[in-house]
């Protein structure tokens, strides 16, 4: 079968769990769509765009618990956004009949009490998702390695080769011996996420569209130079932007509905990777109503006076102000479910509580059989 792997940097290491799992599954077609320093919101974005460039897979392995813990600890991710993101992942897989397997790695223990606490919160969130949507139980390090031990890591975030091999062996055994189900419907209306691609934005001034191809992420990007601006459709809270960071990346402006923020596209990660594909979280989560403007103002003083929404791994720009550019592939909006869906879900929950037999009836007649390839 076709297996899609979505995960962070542990999935991208040449000796990591993803490469070792693929080596143990020669009879299957394994596609690894890893990206480092991103969380489950990036995985949701990839799932929302399935089918744009290839046929849908027959199984998804989802590994972002470690990165979500790091983002929670750093304050760039809130629990409500994490909960809604994971619910949206499960609902998307349910709608597309995709079996979903959650792999939950954790940061190296003992680094700081707050990091350990964030890891516990992230893992609890994933486990709640597994229970609510009747998934296969989360595959954790406790199960795969017998515990979360400092000696299994090469640094704070990455497992060493032997530990990665044991994780891969455990996953291979799960796929060989167990049935990985399609998620069941949740009991409440799912949240709404929308990815707006660069091709949907209207531009003004020095802007151009470019196709960028890389080993981790390929897409049409909008390149905005100083004096250029772009208007993006979409409503809800702005939670993230998909950007490419090069030596020319710098400060830009976000604005809608009377608010304006300054943010930078430059990243410390460029010390390791000269050109970085990264999902940038918007910490303020401001609201937009079909009026989001993303621009590269030509007046430096005015731009620097705006309140700043800091960037995770953000860094000062290396390029002169006038030469700075923004390369953006899309934005993500987040909002609650529309009121009709919330009302319907509330009615359904009350009916289920008064007549439990309705739950069994709905599961019997509304759930399609598990695809044979996922058994």
Coordinates of C-alpha atoms in Angstrom, one line a residue:
X1 CA 0.0 0.0 0.0
X2 CA 0.9 3.7 -0.2
X3 CA 2.0 5.0 3.2
X4 CA 2.4 8.7 3.9
X5 CA 4.8 9.7 6.7
X6 CA 4.3 13.2 8.2
X7 CA 6.7 14.2 10.9
X8 CA 9.4 16.5 12.1
X9 CA 13.2 16.3 11.9
X10 CA 13.4 12.9 13.6
X11 CA 11.6 11.6 10.4
X12 CA 14.2 13.4 8.2
X13 CA 17.4 12.0 9.6
X14 CA 19.2 9.6 7.3
X15 CA 19.2 7.1 10.2
X16 CA 15.9 8.2 11.6
X17 CA 12.8 6.2 12.2
X18 CA 11.2 7.0 8.8
X19 CA 14.2 5.8 6.7
X20 CA 14.5 2.7 8.8
X21 CA 10.8 2.0 8.6
X22 CA 10.8 2.3 4.8
X23 CA 13.7 -0.2 4.7
X24 CA 11.6 -2.7 6.7
X25 CA 8.6 -2.3 4.4
X26 CA 10.0 -3.1 0.9
X27 CA 6.6 -4.4 -0.2
X28 CA 5.0 -1.0 0.4
X29 CA 5.4 2.5 -1.2
X30 CA 6.5 4.8 1.5
X31 CA 6.4 8.6 1.0
X32 CA 8.3 10.7 3.6
X33 CA 7.0 14.3 3.8
X34 CA 9.0 15.4 6.8
X35 CA 9.9 19.0 7.7
X36 CA 11.9 20.0 10.8
X37 CA 10.9 22.7 13.4
X38 CA 7.2 22.5 12.6
X39 CA 4.3 21.0 14.5
X40 CA 1.0 19.3 13.8
X41 CA -0.4 22.4 12.1
X42 CA 2.0 21.8 9.3
X43 CA 0.9 18.2 9.1
X44 CA -2.7 19.3 8.9
X45 CA -1.7 21.7 6.0
X46 CA -0.2 18.8 4.1
X47 CA -3.3 16.7 4.6
X48 CA -5.6 19.5 3.5
X49 CA -3.6 19.6 0.2
X50 CA -3.6 15.9 -0.5
X51 CA -4.5 15.0 -4.0
X52 CA -3.0 18.2 -5.5
X53 CA 0.0 16.5 -6.9
X54 CA -0.5 12.7 -6.3
X55 CA -3.1 10.1 -5.5
X56 CA -4.1 9.9 -1.8
X57 CA -2.2 7.4 0.4
X58 CA -3.8 4.4 2.1
X59 CA -2.3 5.0 5.5
X60 CA -1.0 8.1 7.3
X61 CA 1.6 8.0 10.1
X62 CA 1.6 11.3 12.0
X63 CA 4.6 12.3 14.2
X64 CA 4.5 15.8 15.6
X65 CA 4.0 15.3 19.4
X66 CA 7.7 16.2 20.1
X67 CA 7.6 19.4 18.1
X68 CA 4.2 20.3 19.5
X69 CA 5.7 20.0 23.0
X70 CA 8.6 22.3 22.0
X71 CA 6.2 24.8 20.6
X72 CA 3.9 24.6 23.7
X73 CA 6.9 25.2 25.9
X74 CA 8.1 28.2 23.9
X75 CA 4.6 29.8 23.9
X76 CA 4.0 29.7 20.1
X77 CA 1.4 27.0 20.4
X78 CA -1.7 27.1 22.7
X79 CA -3.5 24.0 23.9
X80 CA -6.8 25.1 22.3
X81 CA -5.1 25.4 18.9
X82 CA -3.3 22.0 19.4
X83 CA -6.6 20.3 20.3
X84 CA -8.4 21.8 17.3
X85 CA -5.6 21.0 14.9
X86 CA -5.6 17.3 15.9
X87 CA -9.4 17.1 15.7
X88 CA -9.2 18.6 12.2
X89 CA -6.5 16.0 11.3
X90 CA -8.8 13.2 12.5
X91 CA -11.9 14.6 10.7
X92 CA -9.9 15.0 7.4
X93 CA -8.7 11.4 7.6
X94 CA -12.2 10.2 8.4
X95 CA -13.7 12.1 5.4
X96 CA -11.0 10.7 3.0
X97 CA -11.2 7.2 4.5
X98 CA -7.5 7.3 5.6
X99 CA -6.3 5.1 8.4
X100 CA -4.4 7.2 10.9
X101 CA -1.6 6.1 13.2
X102 CA -0.1 8.5 15.7
X103 CA 3.6 8.2 16.6
X104 CA 4.4 10.2 19.8
X105 CA 8.0 10.9 20.4
X106 CA 9.2 13.3 23.2
X107 CA 12.0 15.7 23.9
X108 CA 15.0 14.3 25.9
X109 CA 13.8 14.1 29.6
X110 CA 15.4 16.1 32.4
X111 CA 16.4 19.2 30.4
X112 CA 13.9 21.4 32.2
X113 CA 10.8 20.8 34.3
X114 CA 8.7 23.0 32.0
X115 CA 9.7 21.1 28.9
X116 CA 8.8 17.8 30.6
X117 CA 5.5 19.3 31.5
X118 CA 4.8 20.5 28.0
X119 CA 5.7 17.0 26.7
X120 CA 3.1 15.5 29.1
X121 CA 0.5 17.9 28.0
X122 CA 1.1 17.2 24.3
X123 CA 1.0 13.5 24.8
X124 CA -2.2 13.7 26.8
X125 CA -3.7 15.7 23.9
X126 CA -2.8 13.0 21.4
X127 CA -4.1 10.3 23.6
X128 CA -7.5 12.1 24.0
X129 CA -7.7 12.3 20.3
X130 CA -7.0 8.6 19.9
X131 CA -9.7 7.7 22.4
X132 CA -12.4 10.1 21.0
X133 CA -11.9 9.1 17.4
X134 CA -11.3 5.4 18.2
X135 CA -7.9 5.3 16.6
X136 CA -5.2 2.7 17.2
X137 CA -3.6 3.6 20.5
X138 CA -0.8 6.2 20.2
X139 CA 2.6 4.5 19.6
X140 CA 4.8 6.1 22.3
X141 CA 8.5 5.8 23.3
X142 CA 7.3 4.0 26.4
X143 CA 6.0 1.2 24.2
X144 CA 8.6 1.2 21.5
X145 CA 11.7 1.7 23.7
X146 CA 10.6 0.7 27.1
X147 CA 10.7 4.2 28.4
X148 CA 11.8 7.8 27.7
X149 CA 15.5 7.8 28.6
X150 CA 18.2 10.4 28.1
X151 CA 20.6 7.8 26.8
X152 CA 18.4 7.3 23.7
X153 CA 19.2 10.8 22.4
X154 CA 22.0 12.5 20.5
X155 CA 20.8 15.9 21.6
X156 CA 17.8 17.5 23.2
X157 CA 15.4 16.6 20.4
X158 CA 16.8 13.7 18.3
X159 CA 16.9 10.0 18.9
X160 CA 20.2 8.2 18.0
X161 CA 20.3 5.5 15.4
X162 CA 19.7 2.5 17.6
X163 CA 16.7 4.0 19.3
X164 CA 15.3 5.1 15.8
X165 CA 15.8 1.5 14.6
X166 CA 13.8 0.2 17.5
X167 CA 11.0 2.7 16.9
X168 CA 10.9 1.6 13.3
X169 CA 10.8 -2.1 14.2
X170 CA 7.9 -1.4 16.6
X171 CA 6.0 0.5 13.9
X172 CA 6.6 -2.3 11.4
X173 CA 5.2 -4.8 13.9
X174 CA 2.1 -2.7 14.4
X175 CA 1.5 -2.5 10.7
X176 CA 2.1 -6.2 10.3
X177 CA 0.0 -7.5 13.2
X178 CA -2.7 -4.9 13.9
X179 CA -5.5 -3.2 12.2
X180 CA -5.1 0.6 11.9
X181 CA -8.6 2.0 11.6
X182 CA -10.0 5.1 9.9
X183 CA -10.9 7.7 12.6
X184 CA -14.5 7.7 13.8
X185 CA -16.6 10.9 13.8
X186 CA -16.2 13.1 16.8
X187 CA -19.0 14.0 19.2
X188 CA -18.7 17.7 18.6
X189 CA -18.5 19.8 15.4
X190 CA -15.0 20.0 14.1
X191 CA -13.2 23.4 13.9
X192 CA -12.5 25.1 10.6
X193 CA -9.0 25.5 9.1
X194 CA -8.4 27.1 5.7
X195 CA -5.1 27.1 3.8
X196 CA -5.0 30.0 1.3
X197 CA -2.3 29.5 -1.3
X198 CA -0.2 32.2 -2.9
X199 CA -2.0 31.9 -6.2
X200 CA -5.2 33.2 -4.5
X201 CA -3.6 36.5 -3.3
X202 CA -4.0 39.7 -5.2
X203 CA -0.8 41.8 -5.6
X204 CA 0.2 45.4 -6.0
X205 CA 3.6 46.8 -6.6
X206 CA 6.9 44.8 -7.0
X207 CA 5.6 41.2 -6.6
X208 CA 6.2 38.1 -8.7
X209 CA 5.1 34.5 -8.5
X210 CA 7.8 31.8 -8.6
X211 CA 7.8 28.0 -8.6
X212 CA 10.2 26.8 -5.9
X213 CA 11.2 23.1 -5.8
X214 CA 13.1 21.6 -2.8
X215 CA 13.5 18.1 -1.3
X216 CA 11.2 19.0 1.6
X217 CA 8.6 21.4 0.2
X218 CA 7.7 22.5 -3.3
X219 CA 5.1 25.1 -4.2
X220 CA 4.2 28.3 -6.0
X221 CA 5.5 31.2 -3.9
X222 CA 4.7 34.9 -4.0
X223 CA 7.9 37.0 -3.8
X224 CA 7.2 40.4 -2.4
X225 CA 9.9 43.1 -2.6
X226 CA 10.1 46.4 -0.8
X227 CA 7.1 48.6 -1.7
X228 CA 5.0 45.5 -2.7
X229 CA 1.8 44.3 -1.0
X230 CA -0.7 41.4 -1.3
X231 CA -4.3 40.9 -0.3
X232 CA -5.4 37.5 0.9
X233 CA -9.0 36.1 1.0
X234 CA -10.0 34.2 4.0
X235 CA -11.7 34.7 7.4
X236 CA -10.8 33.7 10.9
X237 CA -7.7 34.0 13.1
X238 CA -4.4 34.1 11.3
X239 CA -2.3 31.4 12.9
X240 CA 0.5 30.6 10.5
X241 CA 2.3 31.5 7.3
X242 CA 4.3 29.1 5.1
X243 CA 7.6 30.9 4.1
X244 CA 11.0 30.3 2.6
X245 CA 13.9 32.0 4.4
X246 CA 17.0 33.0 2.5
X247 CA 19.7 35.7 3.0
X248 CA 17.3 38.4 1.7
X249 CA 14.4 37.6 4.1
X250 CA 13.5 40.4 6.4
X251 CA 10.7 42.3 8.2
X252 CA 7.2 42.5 6.8
X253 CA 3.8 43.8 7.8
X254 CA 0.5 42.0 8.6
X255 CA -2.7 44.1 8.7
X256 CA -6.4 43.7 8.7
X257 CA -9.5 45.2 10.3
X258 CA -7.6 48.1 12.0
X259 CA -4.7 46.1 13.4
X260 CA -1.1 46.1 12.1
X261 CA 1.8 43.9 13.2
X262 CA 5.5 43.6 12.3
X263 CA 7.1 40.2 11.9
X264 CA 10.3 38.9 10.5
X265 CA 10.9 36.1 8.0
X266 CA 14.5 35.7 8.9
X267 CA 15.5 32.6 11.0
X268 CA 18.4 31.4 13.1
X269 CA 18.0 28.0 11.4
X270 CA 19.8 29.4 8.4
X271 CA 23.0 28.9 10.3
X272 CA 22.5 25.2 9.6
X273 CA 20.4 25.4 6.4
X274 CA 21.0 28.4 4.1
X275 CA 17.5 28.2 2.6
X276 CA 14.8 27.2 5.1
X277 CA 11.2 26.1 4.4
X278 CA 9.3 26.8 7.6
X279 CA 5.7 27.3 8.9
X280 CA 5.9 30.5 10.9
X281 CA 3.3 30.7 13.7
X282 CA 1.5 34.0 14.4
X283 CA 1.5 34.3 18.1
X284 CA -1.1 37.1 18.3
X285 CA -3.6 35.1 16.2
X286 CA -5.3 38.3 14.9
X287 CA -8.6 38.1 13.1
X288 CA -9.2 38.9 9.5
X289 CA -12.4 39.1 7.4
X290 CA -11.3 38.7 3.7
X291 CA -9.0 41.7 4.2
X292 CA -5.6 40.4 5.3
X293 CA -2.8 42.4 3.8
X294 CA 0.8 41.2 3.8
X295 CA 3.3 43.8 2.6
X296 CA 6.9 44.8 2.5
X297 CA 6.7 48.6 3.4
X298 CA 9.4 50.8 1.9
X299 CA 9.6 53.1 5.0
X300 CA 11.8 51.4 7.6
X301 CA 11.1 53.8 10.5
X302 CA 7.3 53.4 10.1
X303 CA 7.6 49.6 9.9
X304 CA 9.8 49.3 13.0
X305 CA 7.3 51.4 15.0
X306 CA 4.6 48.7 14.7
X307 CA 4.1 46.2 17.5
X308 CA 6.1 43.1 16.8
X309 CA 4.8 39.5 16.7
X310 CA 8.0 37.7 17.4
X311 CA 9.1 34.8 15.2
X312 CA 10.1 31.4 16.6
X313 CA 13.8 31.1 15.8
X314 CA 13.7 34.6 14.5
X315 CA 16.9 36.5 13.7
X316 CA 18.0 40.0 12.4
X317 CA 18.1 40.3 8.6
X318 CA 21.5 40.1 7.0
X319 CA 20.4 42.1 3.9
X320 CA 20.1 45.9 3.6
X321 CA 16.5 47.0 4.3
X322 CA 15.8 48.0 0.7
X323 CA 17.0 44.6 -0.6
X324 CA 14.8 42.5 1.7
X325 CA 12.1 40.2 0.3
X326 CA 9.3 38.0 1.5
X327 CA 8.7 34.6 -0.1
X328 CA 5.4 33.2 1.0
X329 CA 3.5 30.1 -0.2
X330 CA 0.3 30.5 1.8
X331 CA -1.4 31.3 5.1
X332 CA -3.6 29.4 7.5
X333 CA -6.8 30.7 9.1
X334 CA -8.5 29.1 12.1
X335 CA -12.0 29.5 13.4
X336 CA -14.6 27.5 15.2
X337 CA -17.2 25.4 13.5
X338 CA -20.1 27.3 11.9
X339 CA -23.1 27.7 14.2
X340 CA -25.4 25.2 12.3
X341 CA -22.8 22.5 12.7
X342 CA -22.3 23.4 16.4
X343 CA -26.1 23.3 17.0
X344 CA -26.4 19.9 15.2
X345 CA -23.6 18.4 17.2
X346 CA -25.1 19.7 20.5
X347 CA -28.5 18.1 19.6
X348 CA -26.8 14.9 18.6
X349 CA -24.9 14.7 21.9
X350 CA -28.1 15.3 23.9
X351 CA -29.9 12.6 21.9
X352 CA -27.0 10.1 22.4
X353 CA -27.1 10.7 26.2
X354 CA -30.9 10.0 26.3
X355 CA -30.9 7.1 23.9
X356 CA -27.6 5.3 23.8
X357 CA -28.8 2.9 21.2
X358 CA -28.6 5.8 18.7
X359 CA -24.8 5.8 19.0
X360 CA -24.6 2.1 18.0
X361 CA -27.1 2.7 15.2
X362 CA -25.1 5.6 13.8
X363 CA -21.8 3.7 14.0
X364 CA -23.3 0.7 12.2
X365 CA -24.8 2.6 9.3
X366 CA -22.6 5.6 8.9
X367 CA -19.1 4.0 9.0
X368 CA -17.7 2.4 5.9
X369 CA -15.5 -0.7 6.2
X370 CA -11.8 -0.4 6.8
X371 CA -9.9 -0.5 3.4
X372 CA -8.3 -4.0 3.1
X373 CA -4.9 -2.4 2.6
X374 CA -5.0 -0.9 6.1
X375 CA -5.7 -4.2 7.8

